[in-house]
Structure formats: structure tokens, C-alpha cells
Short mmCIF file of C-alpha atoms and ligand atoms in Angstrom, two decimals:
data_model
loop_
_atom_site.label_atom_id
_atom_site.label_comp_id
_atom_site.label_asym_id
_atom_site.label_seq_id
_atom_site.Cartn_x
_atom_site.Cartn_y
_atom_site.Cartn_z
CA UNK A 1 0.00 0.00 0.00
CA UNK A 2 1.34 3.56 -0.65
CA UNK A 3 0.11 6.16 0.87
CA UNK A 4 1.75 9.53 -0.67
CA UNK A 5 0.58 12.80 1.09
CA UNK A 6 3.09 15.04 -0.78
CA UNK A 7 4.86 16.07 2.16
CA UNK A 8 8.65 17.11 2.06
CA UNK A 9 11.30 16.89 4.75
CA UNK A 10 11.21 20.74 4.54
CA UNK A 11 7.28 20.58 5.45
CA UNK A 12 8.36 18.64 8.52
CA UNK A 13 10.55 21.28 9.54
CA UNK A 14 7.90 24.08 9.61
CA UNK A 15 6.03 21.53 11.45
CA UNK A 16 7.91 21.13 14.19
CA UNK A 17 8.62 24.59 14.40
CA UNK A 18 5.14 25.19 15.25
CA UNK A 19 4.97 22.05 17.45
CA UNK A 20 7.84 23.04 19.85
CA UNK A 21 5.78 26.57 20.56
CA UNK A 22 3.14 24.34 21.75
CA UNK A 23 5.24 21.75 23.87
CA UNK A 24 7.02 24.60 25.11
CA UNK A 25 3.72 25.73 26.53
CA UNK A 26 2.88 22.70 28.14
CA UNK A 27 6.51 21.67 29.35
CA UNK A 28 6.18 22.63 33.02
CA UNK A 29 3.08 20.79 33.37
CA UNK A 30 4.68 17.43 31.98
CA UNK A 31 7.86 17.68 34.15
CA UNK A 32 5.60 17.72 37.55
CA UNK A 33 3.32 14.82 36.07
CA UNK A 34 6.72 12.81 35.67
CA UNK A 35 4.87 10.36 33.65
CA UNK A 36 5.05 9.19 29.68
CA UNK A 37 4.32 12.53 27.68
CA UNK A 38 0.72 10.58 26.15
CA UNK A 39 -0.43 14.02 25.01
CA UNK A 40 2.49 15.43 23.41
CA UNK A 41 3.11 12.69 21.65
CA UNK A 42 -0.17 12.76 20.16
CA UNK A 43 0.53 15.99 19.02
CA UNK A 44 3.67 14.35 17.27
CA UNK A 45 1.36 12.05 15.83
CA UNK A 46 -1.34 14.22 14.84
CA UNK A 47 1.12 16.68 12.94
CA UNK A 48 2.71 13.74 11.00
CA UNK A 49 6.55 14.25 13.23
CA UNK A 50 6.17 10.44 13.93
CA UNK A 51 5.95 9.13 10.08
CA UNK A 52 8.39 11.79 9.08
CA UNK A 53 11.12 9.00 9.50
CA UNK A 54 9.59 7.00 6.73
CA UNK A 55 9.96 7.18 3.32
CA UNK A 56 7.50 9.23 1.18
CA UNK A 57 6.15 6.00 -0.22
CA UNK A 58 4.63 4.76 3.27
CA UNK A 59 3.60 8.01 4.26
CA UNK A 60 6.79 9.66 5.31
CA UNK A 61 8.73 12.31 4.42
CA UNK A 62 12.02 10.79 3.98
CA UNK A 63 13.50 12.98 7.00
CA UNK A 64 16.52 10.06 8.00
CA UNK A 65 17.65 10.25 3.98
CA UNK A 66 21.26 11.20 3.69
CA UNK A 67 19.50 14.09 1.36
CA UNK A 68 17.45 15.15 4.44
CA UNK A 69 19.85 15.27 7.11
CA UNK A 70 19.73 19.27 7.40
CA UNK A 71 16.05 18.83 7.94
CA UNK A 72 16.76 16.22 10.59
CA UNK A 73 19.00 18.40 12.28
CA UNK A 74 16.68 21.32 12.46
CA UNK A 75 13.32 18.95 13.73
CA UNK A 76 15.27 17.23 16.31
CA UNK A 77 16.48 20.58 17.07
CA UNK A 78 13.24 22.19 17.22
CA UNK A 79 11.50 19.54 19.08
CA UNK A 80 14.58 19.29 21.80
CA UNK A 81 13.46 23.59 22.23
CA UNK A 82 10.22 22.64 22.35
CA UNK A 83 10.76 19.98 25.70
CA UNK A 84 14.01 18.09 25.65
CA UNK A 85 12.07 14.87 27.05
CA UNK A 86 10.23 14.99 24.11
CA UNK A 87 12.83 15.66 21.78
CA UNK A 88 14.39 12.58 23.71
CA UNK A 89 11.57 10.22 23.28
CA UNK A 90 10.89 11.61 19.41
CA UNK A 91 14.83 11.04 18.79
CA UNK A 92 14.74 7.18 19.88
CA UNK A 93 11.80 6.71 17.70
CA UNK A 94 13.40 8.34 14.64
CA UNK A 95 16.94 6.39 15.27
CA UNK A 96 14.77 2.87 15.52
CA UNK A 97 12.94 3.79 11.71
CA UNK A 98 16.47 4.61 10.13
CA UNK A 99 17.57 1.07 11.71
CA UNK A 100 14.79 -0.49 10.59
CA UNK A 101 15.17 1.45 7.45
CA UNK A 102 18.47 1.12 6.68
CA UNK A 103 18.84 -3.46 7.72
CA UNK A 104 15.71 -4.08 7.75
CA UNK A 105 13.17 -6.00 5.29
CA UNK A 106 10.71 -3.50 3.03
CA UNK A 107 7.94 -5.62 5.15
CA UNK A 108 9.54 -4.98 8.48
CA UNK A 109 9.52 -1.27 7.62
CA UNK A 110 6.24 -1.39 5.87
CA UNK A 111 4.49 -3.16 9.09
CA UNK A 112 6.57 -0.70 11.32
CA UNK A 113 4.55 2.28 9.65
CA UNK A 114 1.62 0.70 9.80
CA UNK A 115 1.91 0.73 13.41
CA UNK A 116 3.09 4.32 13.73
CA UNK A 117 0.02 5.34 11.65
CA UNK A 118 -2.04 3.46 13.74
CA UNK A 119 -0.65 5.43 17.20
CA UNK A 120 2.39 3.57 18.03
CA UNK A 121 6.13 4.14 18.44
CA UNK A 122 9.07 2.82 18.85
CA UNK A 123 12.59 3.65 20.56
CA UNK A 124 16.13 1.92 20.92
CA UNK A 125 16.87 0.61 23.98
CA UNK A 126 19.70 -0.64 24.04
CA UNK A 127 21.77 -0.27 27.93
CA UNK A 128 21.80 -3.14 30.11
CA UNK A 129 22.56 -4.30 33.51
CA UNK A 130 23.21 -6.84 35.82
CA UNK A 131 21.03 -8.83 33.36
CA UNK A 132 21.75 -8.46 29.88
CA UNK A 133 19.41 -8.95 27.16
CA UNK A 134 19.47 -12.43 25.06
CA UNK A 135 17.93 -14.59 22.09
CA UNK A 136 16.87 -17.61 23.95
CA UNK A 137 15.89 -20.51 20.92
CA UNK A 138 12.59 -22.09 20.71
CA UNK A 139 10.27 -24.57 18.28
CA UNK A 140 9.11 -21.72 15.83
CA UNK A 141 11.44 -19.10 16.67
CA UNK A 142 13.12 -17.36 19.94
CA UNK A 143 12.46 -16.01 23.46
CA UNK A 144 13.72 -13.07 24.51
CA UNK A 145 15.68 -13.08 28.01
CA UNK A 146 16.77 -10.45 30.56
CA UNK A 147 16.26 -6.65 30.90
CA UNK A 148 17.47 -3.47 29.48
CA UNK A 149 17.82 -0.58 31.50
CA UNK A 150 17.70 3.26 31.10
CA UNK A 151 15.09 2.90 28.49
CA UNK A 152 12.56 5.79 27.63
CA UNK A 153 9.14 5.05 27.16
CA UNK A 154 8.61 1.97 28.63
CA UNK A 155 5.21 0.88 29.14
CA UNK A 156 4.13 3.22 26.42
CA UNK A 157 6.49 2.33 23.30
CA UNK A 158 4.68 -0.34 21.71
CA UNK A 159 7.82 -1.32 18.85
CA UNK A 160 11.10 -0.65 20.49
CA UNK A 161 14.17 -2.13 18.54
CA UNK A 162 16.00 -3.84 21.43
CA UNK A 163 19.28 -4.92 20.81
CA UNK A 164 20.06 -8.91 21.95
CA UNK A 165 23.44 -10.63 22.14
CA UNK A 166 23.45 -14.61 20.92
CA UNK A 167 26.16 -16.29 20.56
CA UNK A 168 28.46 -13.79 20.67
CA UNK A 169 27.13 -11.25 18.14
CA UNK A 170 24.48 -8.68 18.77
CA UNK A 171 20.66 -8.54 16.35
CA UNK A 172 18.41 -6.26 16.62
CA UNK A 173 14.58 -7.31 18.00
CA UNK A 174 11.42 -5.52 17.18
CA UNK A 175 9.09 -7.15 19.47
CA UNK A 176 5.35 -5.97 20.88
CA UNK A 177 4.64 -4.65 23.83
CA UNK A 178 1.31 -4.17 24.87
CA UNK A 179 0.62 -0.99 27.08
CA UNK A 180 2.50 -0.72 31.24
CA UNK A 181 3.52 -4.19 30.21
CA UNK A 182 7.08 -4.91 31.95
CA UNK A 183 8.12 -1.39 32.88
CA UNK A 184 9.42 -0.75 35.99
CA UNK A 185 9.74 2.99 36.26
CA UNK A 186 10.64 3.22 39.95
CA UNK A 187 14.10 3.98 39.68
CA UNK A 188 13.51 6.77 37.40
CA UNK A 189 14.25 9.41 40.08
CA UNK A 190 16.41 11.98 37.62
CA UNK A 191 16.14 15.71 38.62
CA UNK A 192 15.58 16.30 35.04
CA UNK A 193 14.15 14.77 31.90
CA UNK A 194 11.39 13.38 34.49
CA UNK A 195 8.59 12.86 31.42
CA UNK A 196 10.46 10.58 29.42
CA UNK A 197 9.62 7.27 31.39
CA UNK A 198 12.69 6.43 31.37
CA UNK A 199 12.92 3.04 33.35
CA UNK A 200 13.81 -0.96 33.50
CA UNK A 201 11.85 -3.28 31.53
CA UNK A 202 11.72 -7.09 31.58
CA UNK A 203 12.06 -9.28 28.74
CA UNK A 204 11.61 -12.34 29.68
CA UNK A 205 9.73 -14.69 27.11
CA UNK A 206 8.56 -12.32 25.14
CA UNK A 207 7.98 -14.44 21.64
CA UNK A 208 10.48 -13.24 18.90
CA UNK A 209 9.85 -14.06 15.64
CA UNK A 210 12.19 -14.38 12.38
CA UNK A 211 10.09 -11.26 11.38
CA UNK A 212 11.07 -9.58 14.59
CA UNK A 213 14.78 -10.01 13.77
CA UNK A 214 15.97 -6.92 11.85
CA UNK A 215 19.19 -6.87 9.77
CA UNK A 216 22.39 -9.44 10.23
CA UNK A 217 24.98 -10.18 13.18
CA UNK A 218 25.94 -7.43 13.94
CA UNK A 219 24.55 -4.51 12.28
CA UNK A 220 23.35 -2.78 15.47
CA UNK A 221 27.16 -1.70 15.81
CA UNK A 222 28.08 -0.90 11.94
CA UNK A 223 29.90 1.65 11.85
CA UNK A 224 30.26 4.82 11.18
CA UNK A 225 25.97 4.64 11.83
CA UNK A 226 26.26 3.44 15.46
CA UNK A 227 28.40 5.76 17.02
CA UNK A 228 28.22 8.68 14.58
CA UNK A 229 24.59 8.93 15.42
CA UNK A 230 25.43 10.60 18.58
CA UNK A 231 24.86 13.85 16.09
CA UNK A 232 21.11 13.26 16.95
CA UNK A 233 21.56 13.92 20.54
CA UNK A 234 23.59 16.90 20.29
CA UNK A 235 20.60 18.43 17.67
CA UNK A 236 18.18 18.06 20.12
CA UNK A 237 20.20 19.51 23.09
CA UNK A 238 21.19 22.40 21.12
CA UNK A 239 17.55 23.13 21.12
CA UNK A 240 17.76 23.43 25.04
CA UNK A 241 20.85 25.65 24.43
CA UNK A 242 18.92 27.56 22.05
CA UNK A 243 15.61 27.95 24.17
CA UNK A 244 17.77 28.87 27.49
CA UNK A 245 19.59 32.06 25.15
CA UNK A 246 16.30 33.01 24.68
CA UNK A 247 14.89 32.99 27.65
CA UNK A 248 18.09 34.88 28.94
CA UNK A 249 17.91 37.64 25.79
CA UNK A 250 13.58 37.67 26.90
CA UNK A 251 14.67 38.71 30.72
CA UNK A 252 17.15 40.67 30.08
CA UNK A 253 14.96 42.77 28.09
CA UNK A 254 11.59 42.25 30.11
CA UNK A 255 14.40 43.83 32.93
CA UNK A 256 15.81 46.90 31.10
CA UNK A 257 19.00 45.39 31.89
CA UNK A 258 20.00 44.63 28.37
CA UNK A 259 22.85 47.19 28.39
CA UNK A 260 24.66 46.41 31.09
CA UNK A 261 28.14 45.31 29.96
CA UNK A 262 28.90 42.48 32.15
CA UNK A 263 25.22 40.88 30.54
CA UNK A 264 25.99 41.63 26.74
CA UNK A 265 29.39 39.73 27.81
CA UNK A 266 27.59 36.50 28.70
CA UNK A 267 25.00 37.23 26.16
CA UNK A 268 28.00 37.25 23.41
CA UNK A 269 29.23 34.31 25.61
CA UNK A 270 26.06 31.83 25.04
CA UNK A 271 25.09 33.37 21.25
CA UNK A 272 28.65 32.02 20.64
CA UNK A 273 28.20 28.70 22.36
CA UNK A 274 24.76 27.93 20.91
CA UNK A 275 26.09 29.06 17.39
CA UNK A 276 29.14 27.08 17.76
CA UNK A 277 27.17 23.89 18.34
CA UNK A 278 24.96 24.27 15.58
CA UNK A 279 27.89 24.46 13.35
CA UNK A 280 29.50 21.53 14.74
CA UNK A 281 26.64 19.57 14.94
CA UNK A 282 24.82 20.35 11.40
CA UNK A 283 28.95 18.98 9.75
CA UNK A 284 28.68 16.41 12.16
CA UNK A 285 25.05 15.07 10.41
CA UNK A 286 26.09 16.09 7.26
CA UNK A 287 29.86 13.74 7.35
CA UNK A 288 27.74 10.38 8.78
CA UNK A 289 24.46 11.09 6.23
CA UNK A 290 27.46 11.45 3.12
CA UNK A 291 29.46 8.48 4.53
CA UNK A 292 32.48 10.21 2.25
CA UNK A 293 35.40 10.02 4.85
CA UNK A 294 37.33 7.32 6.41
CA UNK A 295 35.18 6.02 9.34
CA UNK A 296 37.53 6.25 12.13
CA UNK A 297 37.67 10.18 10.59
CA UNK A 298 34.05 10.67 10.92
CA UNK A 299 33.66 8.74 13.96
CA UNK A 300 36.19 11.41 15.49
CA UNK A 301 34.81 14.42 14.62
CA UNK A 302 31.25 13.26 15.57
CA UNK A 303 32.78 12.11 19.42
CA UNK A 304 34.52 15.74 19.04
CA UNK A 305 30.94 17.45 18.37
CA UNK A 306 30.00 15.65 21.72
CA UNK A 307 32.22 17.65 23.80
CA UNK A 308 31.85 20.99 21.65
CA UNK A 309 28.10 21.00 22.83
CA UNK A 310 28.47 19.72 25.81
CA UNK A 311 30.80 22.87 26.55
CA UNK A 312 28.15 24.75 24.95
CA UNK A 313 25.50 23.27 27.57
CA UNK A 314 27.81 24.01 30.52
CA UNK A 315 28.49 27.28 29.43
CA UNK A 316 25.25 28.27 28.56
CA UNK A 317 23.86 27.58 31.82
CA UNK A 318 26.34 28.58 33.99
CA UNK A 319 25.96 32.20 31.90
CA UNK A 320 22.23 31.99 32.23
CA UNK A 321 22.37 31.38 35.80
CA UNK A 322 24.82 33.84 37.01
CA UNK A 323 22.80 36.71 34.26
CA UNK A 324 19.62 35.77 36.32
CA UNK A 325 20.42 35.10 39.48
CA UNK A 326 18.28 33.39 42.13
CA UNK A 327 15.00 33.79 39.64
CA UNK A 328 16.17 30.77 37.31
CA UNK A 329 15.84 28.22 40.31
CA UNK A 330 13.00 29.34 41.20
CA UNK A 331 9.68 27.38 39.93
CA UNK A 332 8.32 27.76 37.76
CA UNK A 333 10.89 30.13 35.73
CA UNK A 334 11.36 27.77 32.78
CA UNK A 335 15.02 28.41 32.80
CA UNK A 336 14.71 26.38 36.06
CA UNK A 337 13.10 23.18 34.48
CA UNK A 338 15.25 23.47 31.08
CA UNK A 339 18.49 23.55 33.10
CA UNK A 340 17.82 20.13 35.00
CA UNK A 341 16.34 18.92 31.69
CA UNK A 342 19.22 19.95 29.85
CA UNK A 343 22.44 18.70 32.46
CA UNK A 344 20.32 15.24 32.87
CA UNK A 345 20.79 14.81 29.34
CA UNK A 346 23.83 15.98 28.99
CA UNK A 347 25.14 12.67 30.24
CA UNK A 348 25.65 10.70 27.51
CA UNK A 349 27.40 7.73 27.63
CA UNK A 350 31.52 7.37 28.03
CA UNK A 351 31.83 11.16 26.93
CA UNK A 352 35.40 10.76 28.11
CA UNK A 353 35.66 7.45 25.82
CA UNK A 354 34.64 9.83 22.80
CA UNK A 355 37.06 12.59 23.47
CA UNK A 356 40.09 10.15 23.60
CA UNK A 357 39.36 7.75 20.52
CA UNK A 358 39.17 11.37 19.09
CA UNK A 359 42.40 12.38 19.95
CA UNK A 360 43.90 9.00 18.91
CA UNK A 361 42.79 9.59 15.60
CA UNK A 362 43.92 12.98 15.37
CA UNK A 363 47.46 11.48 16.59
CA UNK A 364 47.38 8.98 14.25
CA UNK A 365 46.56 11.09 11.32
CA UNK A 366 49.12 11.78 8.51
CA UNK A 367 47.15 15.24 7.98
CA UNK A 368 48.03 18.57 8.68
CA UNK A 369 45.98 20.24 10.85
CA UNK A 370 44.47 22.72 8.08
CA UNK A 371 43.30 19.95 6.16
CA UNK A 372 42.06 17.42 8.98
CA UNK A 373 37.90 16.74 8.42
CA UNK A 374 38.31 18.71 4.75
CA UNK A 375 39.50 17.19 1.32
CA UNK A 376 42.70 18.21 0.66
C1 FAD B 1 16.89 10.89 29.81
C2 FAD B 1 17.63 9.70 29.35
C3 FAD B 1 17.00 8.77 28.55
C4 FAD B 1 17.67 7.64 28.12
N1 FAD B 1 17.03 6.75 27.31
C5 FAD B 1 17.69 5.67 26.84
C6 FAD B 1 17.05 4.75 25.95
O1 FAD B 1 15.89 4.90 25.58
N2 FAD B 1 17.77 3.69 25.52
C7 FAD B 1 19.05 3.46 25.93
O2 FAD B 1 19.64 2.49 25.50
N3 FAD B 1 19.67 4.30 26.78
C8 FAD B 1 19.03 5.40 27.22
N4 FAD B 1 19.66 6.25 28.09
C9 FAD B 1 20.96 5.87 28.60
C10 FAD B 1 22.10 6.48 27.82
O3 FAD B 1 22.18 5.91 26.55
C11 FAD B 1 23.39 6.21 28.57
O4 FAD B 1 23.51 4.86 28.85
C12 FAD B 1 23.48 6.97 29.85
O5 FAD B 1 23.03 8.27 29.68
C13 FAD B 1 24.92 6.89 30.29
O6 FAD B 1 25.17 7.85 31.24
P1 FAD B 1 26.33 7.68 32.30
O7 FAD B 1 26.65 9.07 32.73
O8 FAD B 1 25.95 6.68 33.32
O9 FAD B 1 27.53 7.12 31.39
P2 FAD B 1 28.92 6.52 31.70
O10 FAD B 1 29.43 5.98 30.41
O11 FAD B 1 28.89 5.59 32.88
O12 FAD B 1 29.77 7.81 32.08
C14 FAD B 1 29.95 8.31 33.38
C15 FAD B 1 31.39 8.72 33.56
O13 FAD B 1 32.22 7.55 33.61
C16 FAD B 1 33.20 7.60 32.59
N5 FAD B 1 33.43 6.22 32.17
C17 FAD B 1 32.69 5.49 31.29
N6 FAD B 1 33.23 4.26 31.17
C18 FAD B 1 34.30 4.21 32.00
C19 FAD B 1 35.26 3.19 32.31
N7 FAD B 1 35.18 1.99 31.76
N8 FAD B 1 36.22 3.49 33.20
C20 FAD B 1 36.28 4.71 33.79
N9 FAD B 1 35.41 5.70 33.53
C21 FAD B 1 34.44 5.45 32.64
C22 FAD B 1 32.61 8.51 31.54
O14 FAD B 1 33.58 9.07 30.67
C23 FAD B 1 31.95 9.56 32.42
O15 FAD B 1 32.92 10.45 32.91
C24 FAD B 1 19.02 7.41 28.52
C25 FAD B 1 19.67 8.36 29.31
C26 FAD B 1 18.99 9.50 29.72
C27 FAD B 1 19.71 10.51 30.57
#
């Protein structure tokens, strides 16, 4: 079936542009609820965000093409300034299409928009435990075993693509989850990014299918796809580090103290940080969508663009918070609920891993400096 609505990956940028006025509105409200964003998620689904991942030919608007990956950047931007759990929970959904996408069967992805049109969603969750996730083998196919942890959405992401190790090699599982089923969301205590439902969830025996598998041995951790999408984290941060300038620049104006020196200082300060991560971030997306340099290259300057925003989060806030004073921690200034959002989410995994495989390449690289990231 093909269901072609005409839409372009430019048309889902305007969307979420208006979207992220309206989850902005509604941020503070989520954040004390602490529970799966139902609502705003709707939204996603009712403006078409949610098929956006999928091709034009099943209803999409090819947003995770190579030839789309500015208009990635600036959604998962948009949506991250619009409420960074969203833009959390709306960035594991797009990463599990383009997996599904890019190793999976046409039916896999064809079935996988059928249940996104129909209200669902998926996610990656792929950090584990004490209990790591396997493939256990049955008659007519496999069982899944143990738990992933850390995993946003559970109880409400119906597909998630959950990486399994079996026999030594990791495949990616797209199994079913019915709604609350398996989700322990106790633990999920964070000072920030509270409405993602981020929690534990238990696979045990849930039925796998060889439809469920998606791709070969393996392809979970291609590369430079599986670490070079980190870019997709960074875009939707740098939509915190966007929103908190403005709500700095709105204050400082609402205040008449726009013209004090020391403020236009850290006012230069986080225009130049926020500007600074867009730029790394948007060459970033653009070297993993053209796949045109040596991995280990791309791979570098993507674990690079990791620090450069996380600087650029640091900074930002620390600017924002010294500019304002005692008024951004108090609820509910929004400045207050964006910074927790934004320095829970700033914790990415092994950010000090990233920096030094960076620096080993750099070492190892025959090119001068001028020319390192560029054609010669
Ligand atoms: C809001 C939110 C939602 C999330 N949702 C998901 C999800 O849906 N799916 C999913 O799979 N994951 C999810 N995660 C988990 C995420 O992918 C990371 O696993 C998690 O953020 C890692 O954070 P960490 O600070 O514990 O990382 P760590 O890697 O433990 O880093 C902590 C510190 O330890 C250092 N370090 C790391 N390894 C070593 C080592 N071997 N020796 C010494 N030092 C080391 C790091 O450099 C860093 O300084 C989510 C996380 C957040 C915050």
C-alpha cells in the first residue's frame, strides 16, 4: 500500500517549528506529572513528526535520507526547544525507523509504519545491567531473556528495537509490547528529563519471531551509523541551548538590563556557544548522512561534536544562571526546568571514551591540521 501525502522533509521542519511553541507551553506541566508525555506525543502524531522518518512511499517524508539530514537536524532541534524529554523520546523513535530502514526487510519497515500510523512508536533501547538482554531458541522461533535498562518510554512504546546478544554477536529485536507491560519505572528518580519514562523493563519470554529479527549479526554496531549517530543527541540539546539564550535575551529585556556590559558579555558568551554547536553539529550530520570520509575520521569528529556541545551546555547555563540570578531556580521560571532537563541529558554515555578515541585519531593522522575533516 502507498500512501503519498506530498509532504517534504522541509514541510516537517515548519512543522515542528510550530509544534515546539506548543510543547514549550505545556513543558512545566509534563515535568511535575513525571509520567510518559501521552499528550504530546499525540501531538507528534497528529502533525505527521512520527511518520516523518519513513519514506514518502509509506507516508513519510524521507526525513533520515542522507539528502534530508539538514532537515533532521533542524526537527530534532526544534523539538529538543520545544521539551528536551520529548525531543528525547521523538529522537529514539526516529533512530529505531532509520535502523529499521536502513537493515531491515521493506515488510519490516512497511508493518513498522503501519503501526506508527495506527498510534504507536518505537525507541532503541539498548543499555543493560546486571542482566543483559538475550535470544533464547525455541520450536518456531526465539524467546527473549533479561532486561534493558535506562530505556525511555517503557510501558508506552509499543515497537522498540532492542538490541540482543546470541552467541556472541548482537541482532536487533522488534518485538510488541502491549501498554505498562514490563516497565518498571521506579528507579527513574532523575532531577531532570522526568517525562520521558525512562525506566527498567523485563524481557523475559517475550515471543520473537524471524520477522522480529531486523538486519544481520551485527549490524546494530556498523559503523560509522552506530556511534556517529550521537549527532542526533547533540541536535536536540542544542535546542535546550537555544531555548535557554532566549529565555536569557527575553529577561534581560523584560528587565531593562540589556545594556549592562557584564550581561551583553555572557550574552555574546552563550550566542557564541549555541552558534558554535549548531555548526559543529549540522557537519557532524552532514559527514555520517554522506558516509564520504574514512570512518575512524568521521567517527572522530562526531565524538569531538560531543564535547563541543556539551561545553556549549555548561556554558550556557552557567551564563544563564549567574545573568539571572536566584530567579532561574526558582519554579516555575522555565530556565529552572530546562536547566535540570538539559544537564540530565547531557550525560551521555563514556563522553570521556569519545574525546580520547578522538584524539587518537587525530594522533594517528598523517594530515596537517588545516586539512584534517576537509578534502585536501
Ligand atoms: C533521559 C535519558 C534517557 C535515556 N534513554 C535511553 C534509551 O531509551 N535507551 C538506551 O539504550 N539508553 C538510554 N539512556 C541511557 C544512555 O544511553 C546512557 O547509557 C546513559 O546516559 C549513560 O550515562 P552515564 O553518565 O551513566 O555514562 P557513563 O558511560 O557511565 O559515564 C559516566 C562517567 O564515567 C566515565 N566512564 C565510562 N566508562 C568508563 C570506564 N570503563 N572506566 C572509567 N570511567 C568510565 C565517563 O567518561 C563519564 O565520565 C538514557 C539516558 C537519559 C539521561
Amino acid at each position: 500500500m502507498t500512501h503519498h501525502r506530498g509532504l517534504t522533509a522541509d514541510d516537517s521542519v515548519a512543522t515542528a517549528a510550530a509544534v515546539a511553541e506548543t510543547l514549550f507551553a505545556d513543558a512545566a506541566e509534563r515535568d511535575v506529572a513525571a509520567a510518559f508525555p501521552a499528550a504530546a506525543l499525540r501531538l507528534l502524531h497528529e502533525s505527521e513528526l512520527m511518520m516523518a522518518p519513513f519514506p514518502v512511499r509509506l507516508g513519510g517524508t524521507g526525513l533520515v535520507e542522507p539528502a534530508a539530514v539538514d532537515a533532521l537536524v533542524s526537527v530534532l532541534r526544534l523539538v529538543g526547544g520545544g521539551d528536551l524529554s520529548v525531543g528525547r523520546l521523538y529522537e529514539g523513535h526516529v533512530n529505531a525507523v532509520a535502523l529499521v530502514g536502513r537493515y531491515g526487510s521493506a515488510a519490516q519497515l512497511e508493518r513498522l509504519a503501519e503501526d506508527v500510523r495506527a498510534g504507536g512508536m518505537s525507541g532503541v533501547w539498548n543499555a543493560e545491567g546486571a542482566e543483559p538482554a538475550g535470544l533464547v531458541p525455541e520450536d518456531a522461533g526465539w524467546r527473549l531473556a533479561g532486561r534493558k535498562i535506562l530505556a525511555s518510554g517503557v510501558g508506552s512504546v509499543s515497537r522498540p528495537l532492542v538490541p540482543v546478544a546470541r552467541d556472541g554477536v548482537t541482532l536487533m529485536t522488534l518485538p510488541r509490547l502491549a501498554p505498562g507491560e514490563r516497565a518498571d519505572l521506579s528507579r527513574w528518580t532523575a532531577q531532570g528529563m522526568r517525562s520521558t519514562a525512562t525506566g527498567t523493563v523485563d524481557l523475559a519470554g517475550l515471543p520473537i519471531g524471524p520477522d522480529d529479527i531486523v538486519g544481520r549479526d551485527d549490524d546494530y554496531r556498523r559503523q560509522p551509523t552506530f556511534f556517529g549517530g550521537a549527532w542526533r543527541f547533540c541536535a536536540v540539546q542544542l535546542g535546550a541551548i537555544d531555548r535557554l539564550l532566549d529565555l536569557y535575551r527575553a529577561d534581560l529585556v523584560r528587565l531593562g538590563r540589556g545594556a549592562d556590559p557584564y550581561q551583553r558579555q555572557r550574552v555574546a558568551a552563550c550566542a557564541t556557544a549555541a552558534e558554535t554547536a549548531a555548526l559543529w553539529v549540522g557537519r557532524a550530520a552532514g559527514m555520517v548522512a554522506a558516509e564520504a570520509r574514512p570512518v575512524a575520521e568521521i567517527l572522530a569528529y562526531v565524538g569531538l561534536t560531543r564535547g563541543v556541545v556539551e561545553r556549549a551546555g555548561l556554558d550556557t547555563m552557567e551564563a544563564v544562571h549567574r545573568g539571572l540570578g536566584l530567579g532561574a531556580h526558582l519554579r516555575p521560571h522555565p530556565v529552572e526546568r530546562v536547566c535540570r532537563d538539559l544537564a540530565t541529558y547531557l550525560r551521555q554515555p563514556a563522553p570521556d571514551g569519545a574525546m580520547a578515541d578522538a584524539a587518537a585519531t587525530v594522533l594517528a593522522s598523517p594530515e596537517p591540521a588545516r586539512t584534517l575533516w576537509r578534502p585536501a
